[in-house]
């Protein structure tokens, strides 16, 4: 799980002005939501698919932890 060990207070760098506000994919996928004016999909894990709406590489220690988790899961 790419978000393992990442706490509720950890911050990630978002820069886009668009966001997915619904998920119509696999109902068993692990979804992570965020809110900035509206609730939006921040990350998805669904089998071999791992996707984020934010930039882990620009997200400091939290981003480094996420990337380490992702690499470990390959």
Coordinates of N, CA, C and O in Angstrom, one line a residue:
X1 N 0.8 -1.2 0.0 CA 0.0 0.0 0.0 C 0.9 1.2 0.0 O 1.7 1.4 0.9
X2 N 0.7 2.1 -1.0 CA 1.7 3.2 -1.1 C 1.5 4.3 -0.1 O 2.4 5.1 0.2
X3 N 0.4 4.4 0.6 CA 0.2 5.4 1.7 C 0.4 4.8 3.1 O 0.1 5.5 4.1
X4 N 1.0 3.6 3.2 CA 1.2 3.0 4.5 C 2.2 3.9 5.3 O 3.2 4.3 4.8
X5 N 1.9 4.1 6.5 CA 2.7 4.9 7.4 C 2.6 6.4 7.2 O 3.3 7.2 7.9
X6 N 1.8 6.9 6.3 CA 1.6 8.3 6.1 C 0.4 8.8 6.9 O -0.7 8.2 6.8
X7 N 0.6 9.8 7.7 CA -0.4 10.2 8.7 C -1.4 11.2 8.1 O -1.2 11.8 7.0
X8 N -2.5 11.4 8.8 CA -3.6 12.3 8.4 C -3.0 13.8 8.2 O -3.5 14.5 7.4
X9 N -2.1 14.1 9.0 CA -1.5 15.5 9.0 C -0.4 15.7 7.9 O 0.0 16.9 7.7
X10 N 0.0 14.7 7.3 CA 1.0 14.8 6.2 C 0.5 15.6 5.0 O -0.7 15.4 4.7
X11 N 1.3 16.4 4.5 CA 0.8 17.3 3.4 C 1.5 16.9 2.0 O 2.6 16.4 2.0
X12 N 0.8 17.1 0.9 CA 1.3 16.8 -0.4 C 1.1 18.0 -1.3 O 0.2 18.8 -1.0
X13 N 1.9 18.1 -2.3 CA 1.9 19.3 -3.2 C 1.0 19.0 -4.4 O 1.2 18.2 -5.2
X14 N -0.1 19.8 -4.4 CA -1.1 19.8 -5.5 C -0.9 21.1 -6.3 O -0.7 22.2 -5.7
X15 N -0.9 21.0 -7.6 CA -0.8 22.3 -8.4 C -1.8 22.4 -9.5 O -1.9 23.4 -10.1
X16 N -2.7 21.4 -9.7 CA -3.6 21.4 -10.8 C -4.9 22.2 -10.4 O -5.3 22.2 -9.3
X17 N -5.6 22.7 -11.5 CA -6.9 23.3 -11.2 C -8.0 22.4 -11.6 O -9.2 22.9 -11.6
X18 N -7.8 21.2 -11.9 CA -8.8 20.2 -12.2 C -8.7 19.0 -11.2 O -7.6 18.8 -10.7
X19 N -9.8 18.3 -11.1 CA -9.8 17.2 -10.1 C -10.9 16.2 -10.4 O -12.0 16.7 -10.8
X20 N -10.7 14.9 -10.3 CA -11.7 13.9 -10.4 C -12.6 14.0 -9.1 O -12.0 13.9 -8.0
X21 N -13.9 14.1 -9.2 CA -14.7 14.2 -8.1 C -15.6 13.0 -7.9 O -16.4 12.9 -7.0
X22 N -15.4 12.0 -8.8 CA -16.1 10.7 -8.7 C -15.2 9.6 -9.1 O -14.3 9.8 -9.8
X23 N -15.6 8.4 -8.7 CA -14.8 7.2 -9.1 C -15.9 6.2 -9.6 O -16.8 5.8 -8.9
X24 N -15.7 5.8 -10.8 CA -16.6 4.8 -11.4 C -15.9 3.5 -11.7 O -16.5 2.7 -12.5
X25 N -14.7 3.3 -11.2 CA -14.0 2.1 -11.5 C -14.3 1.0 -10.5 O -15.4 1.0 -9.9
X26 N -13.3 0.2 -10.3 CA -13.5 -1.0 -9.4 C -13.9 -0.5 -8.0 O -13.2 0.3 -7.3
X27 N -15.0 -1.1 -7.5 CA -15.5 -0.7 -6.2 C -14.6 -1.1 -5.0 O -14.7 -0.6 -3.9
X28 N -13.7 -2.1 -5.3 CA -12.7 -2.6 -4.3 C -11.4 -1.8 -4.3 O -10.5 -2.1 -3.5
X29 N -11.3 -0.8 -5.2 CA -10.0 0.0 -5.3 C -9.9 0.8 -4.0 O -10.9 1.2 -3.3
X30 N -8.6 1.0 -3.6 CA -8.3 1.9 -2.4 C -8.3 3.3 -2.9 O -7.4 3.7 -3.7
X31 N -9.2 4.1 -2.4 CA -9.3 5.5 -2.8 C -8.9 6.4 -1.7 O -9.2 6.2 -0.5
X32 N -8.2 7.5 -2.0 CA -7.8 8.5 -1.0 C -8.4 9.8 -1.5 O -8.1 10.2 -2.6
X33 N -9.2 10.5 -0.6 CA -9.8 11.7 -1.0 C -9.2 12.9 -0.3 O -8.6 12.8 0.8
X34 N -9.2 14.1 -0.9 CA -8.8 15.3 -0.3 C -9.9 16.4 -0.5 O -10.8 16.2 -1.3
X35 N -9.7 17.5 0.2 CA -10.7 18.6 0.1 C -10.0 19.9 0.0 O -9.1 20.2 0.8
X36 N -10.3 20.6 -1.0 CA -9.9 22.0 -1.2 C -11.0 22.7 -1.9 O -11.2 22.6 -3.1
X37 N -11.9 23.3 -1.2 CA -13.2 23.9 -1.6 C -14.2 22.8 -1.9 O -15.4 22.9 -1.6
X38 N -13.7 21.7 -2.6 CA -14.6 20.6 -2.9 C -13.8 19.3 -2.6 O -12.6 19.3 -2.6
X39 N -14.5 18.2 -2.4 CA -13.9 16.9 -2.2 C -13.5 16.3 -3.6 O -14.2 16.4 -4.6
X40 N -12.2 15.8 -3.6 CA -11.7 15.3 -4.9 C -10.8 14.1 -4.6 O -10.3 13.9 -3.5
X41 N -10.7 13.3 -5.7 CA -9.9 12.0 -5.6 C -8.4 12.4 -5.6 O -7.9 13.0 -6.6
X42 N -7.6 12.1 -4.6 CA -6.2 12.4 -4.5 C -5.3 11.3 -4.9 O -4.2 11.5 -5.5
X43 N -5.7 10.0 -4.7 CA -4.9 8.8 -5.0 C -5.8 7.6 -5.2 O -6.8 7.5 -4.6
X44 N -5.3 6.7 -6.0 CA -6.0 5.4 -6.3 C -5.0 4.3 -6.3 O -3.9 4.5 -6.9
X45 N -5.4 3.2 -5.7 CA -4.6 2.0 -5.8 C -5.6 0.9 -6.2 O -6.5 0.6 -5.4
X46 N -5.3 0.3 -7.3 CA -6.2 -0.8 -7.8 C -5.4 -1.8 -8.5 O -5.1 -1.7 -9.7
X47 N -5.0 -2.9 -7.8 CA -4.2 -3.9 -8.4 C -2.8 -3.3 -8.8 O -2.2 -2.6 -8.0
X48 N -2.4 -3.4 -10.0 CA -1.1 -2.9 -10.4 C -1.2 -1.4 -10.7 O -0.1 -0.7 -10.9
X49 N -2.4 -0.7 -10.6 CA -2.5 0.7 -10.8 C -2.3 1.5 -9.5 O -2.9 1.2 -8.5
X50 N -1.3 2.4 -9.6 CA -1.1 3.3 -8.5 C -1.0 4.7 -9.1 O -0.2 5.0 -10.0
X51 N -1.9 5.6 -8.7 CA -2.0 6.9 -9.3 C -2.2 8.0 -8.3 O -2.9 7.7 -7.3
X52 N -1.6 9.2 -8.5 CA -1.9 10.3 -7.6 C -2.2 11.5 -8.4 O -1.8 11.7 -9.5
X53 N -3.0 12.4 -7.8 CA -3.3 13.7 -8.4 C -2.3 14.7 -8.0 O -2.3 15.8 -8.5
X54 N -1.5 14.4 -7.0 CA -0.5 15.3 -6.5 C 0.9 14.9 -7.0 O 1.1 13.9 -7.6
X55 N 1.9 15.7 -6.6 CA 3.3 15.5 -7.0 C 4.1 14.9 -5.8 O 4.5 15.7 -5.0
X56 N 4.3 13.6 -5.7 CA 5.1 13.1 -4.6 C 6.5 13.6 -4.6 O 7.0 13.9 -3.5
X57 N 7.1 13.8 -5.8 CA 8.5 14.2 -5.9 C 8.7 15.7 -5.3 O 9.8 16.1 -5.1
X58 N 7.6 16.4 -5.2 CA 7.7 17.8 -4.7 C 7.0 17.9 -3.3 O 6.7 19.0 -2.8
X59 N 6.8 16.7 -2.6 CA 6.0 16.7 -1.4 C 6.9 16.4 -0.1 O 6.3 15.9 0.8
X60 N 8.1 16.7 -0.2 CA 9.0 16.5 1.0 C 9.1 15.1 1.5 O 9.0 14.1 0.8
X61 N 9.1 15.0 2.8 CA 9.3 13.7 3.5 C 8.1 12.7 3.2 O 8.2 11.5 3.0
X62 N 6.9 13.3 3.2 CA 5.7 12.5 2.9 C 5.7 11.9 1.5 O 5.4 10.7 1.3
X63 N 6.2 12.7 0.6 CA 6.3 12.2 -0.8 C 7.4 11.2 -1.0 O 7.2 10.2 -1.7
X64 N 8.5 11.4 -0.2 CA 9.6 10.4 -0.3 C 9.1 9.1 0.3 O 9.4 8.0 -0.2
X65 N 8.3 9.1 1.4 CA 7.8 7.9 2.0 C 6.8 7.2 1.0 O 6.9 6.0 0.9
X66 N 6.0 8.0 0.4 CA 5.1 7.4 -0.6 C 5.8 6.7 -1.7 O 5.5 5.5 -2.1
X67 N 6.8 7.4 -2.3 CA 7.6 6.8 -3.4 C 8.4 5.5 -2.9 O 8.5 4.5 -3.6
X68 N 8.9 5.5 -1.7 CA 9.6 4.3 -1.1 C 8.6 3.2 -1.0 O 8.9 2.0 -1.4
X69 N 7.4 3.5 -0.5 CA 6.4 2.4 -0.4 C 6.0 1.9 -1.8 O 5.9 0.7 -2.0
X70 N 5.9 2.8 -2.8 CA 5.6 2.4 -4.2 C 6.7 1.5 -4.8 O 6.4 0.4 -5.3
X71 N 7.9 1.9 -4.6 CA 9.1 1.1 -5.1 C 9.1 -0.3 -4.4 O 9.3 -1.3 -5.1
X72 N 8.9 -0.3 -3.1 CA 8.9 -1.6 -2.4 C 7.8 -2.5 -2.9 O 8.0 -3.7 -2.9
X73 N 6.7 -2.0 -3.4 CA 5.6 -2.8 -3.8 C 5.7 -3.3 -5.3 O 4.9 -4.0 -5.7
X74 N 6.8 -2.8 -6.0 CA 7.0 -3.3 -7.4 C 7.3 -4.7 -7.5 O 7.9 -5.3 -6.6

